């Protein structure tokens, strides 16, 4: 089992698409093992997206991600990282394949509804950015019996 961090971005909440997007995630076989709604501060958004510091879109990205609340969630599934990237689709919705979340719901390369970790290393870092280990609910059969 692999874990990845998903963010339902401020445009997703503003458009009231949380239910639709979570439904797509569950239908694709992911278990949601932690979730919280929060309004990122500029300091938090800058730290989370520090890999993009210096890029032309960075200031606009920080403004977008702090403009309203978002939902952060941890998804669990075999191959969760690459499978969730595939479910999201290309960063630019104009290039995202039909059937992907971004093709269906995103408007521009910035206002693209969802975030997903892009590597094992970043998934670990991003999950720990928002959640402690004790907040992640185990979904193994042994845990379900308890
Ligand atoms: O989210 P993803 O990993 O697909 O793309 P990224 O290259 O890591 O960029 C992070 C985020 O920055 C994107 O999801 C967009 O919200 C934003 N972005 C932007 O505003 N303008 C761009 N030209 C590229 C990305
Ligand atoms: Mg990225």
JSON list of C-alpha atoms and ligand atoms in Angstrom, two decimals, residues 9 49 51-52 85 88 91 102 115-118 122 126, ligand 2:
[
{"chain": "A", "resi": 9, "resn": "UNK", "atom": "CA", "xyz": [-7.65, 23.54, -3.89]},
{"chain": "A", "resi": 49, "resn": "UNK", "atom": "CA", "xyz": [5.45, 25.10, -2.60]},
{"chain": "A", "resi": 51, "resn": "UNK", "atom": "CA", "xyz": [10.21, 23.85, -4.77]},
{"chain": "A", "resi": 52, "resn": "UNK", "atom": "CA", "xyz": [8.63, 26.42, -7.12]},
{"chain": "A", "resi": 85, "resn": "UNK", "atom": "CA", "xyz": [-1.42, 11.78, -10.76]},
{"chain": "A", "resi": 88, "resn": "UNK", "atom": "CA", "xyz": [-5.82, 14.28, -11.83]},
{"chain": "A", "resi": 91, "resn": "UNK", "atom": "CA", "xyz": [-1.43, 20.38, -14.91]},
{"chain": "A", "resi": 102, "resn": "UNK", "atom": "CA", "xyz": [-8.66, 18.40, -14.31]},
{"chain": "A", "resi": 115, "resn": "UNK", "atom": "CA", "xyz": [-2.83, 18.81, -6.10]},
{"chain": "A", "resi": 116, "resn": "UNK", "atom": "CA", "xyz": [-1.11, 15.43, -5.85]},
{"chain": "A", "resi": 117, "resn": "UNK", "atom": "CA", "xyz": [2.36, 14.42, -4.70]},
{"chain": "A", "resi": 118, "resn": "UNK", "atom": "CA", "xyz": [4.74, 13.66, -7.58]},
{"chain": "A", "resi": 122, "resn": "UNK", "atom": "CA", "xyz": [7.56, 14.37, -1.82]},
{"chain": "A", "resi": 126, "resn": "UNK", "atom": "CA", "xyz": [3.82, 16.55, 2.05]},
{"chain": "B", "resi": 2, "resn": "LIG", "atom": "MG1", "xyz": [3.73, 19.47, -8.62]}
]
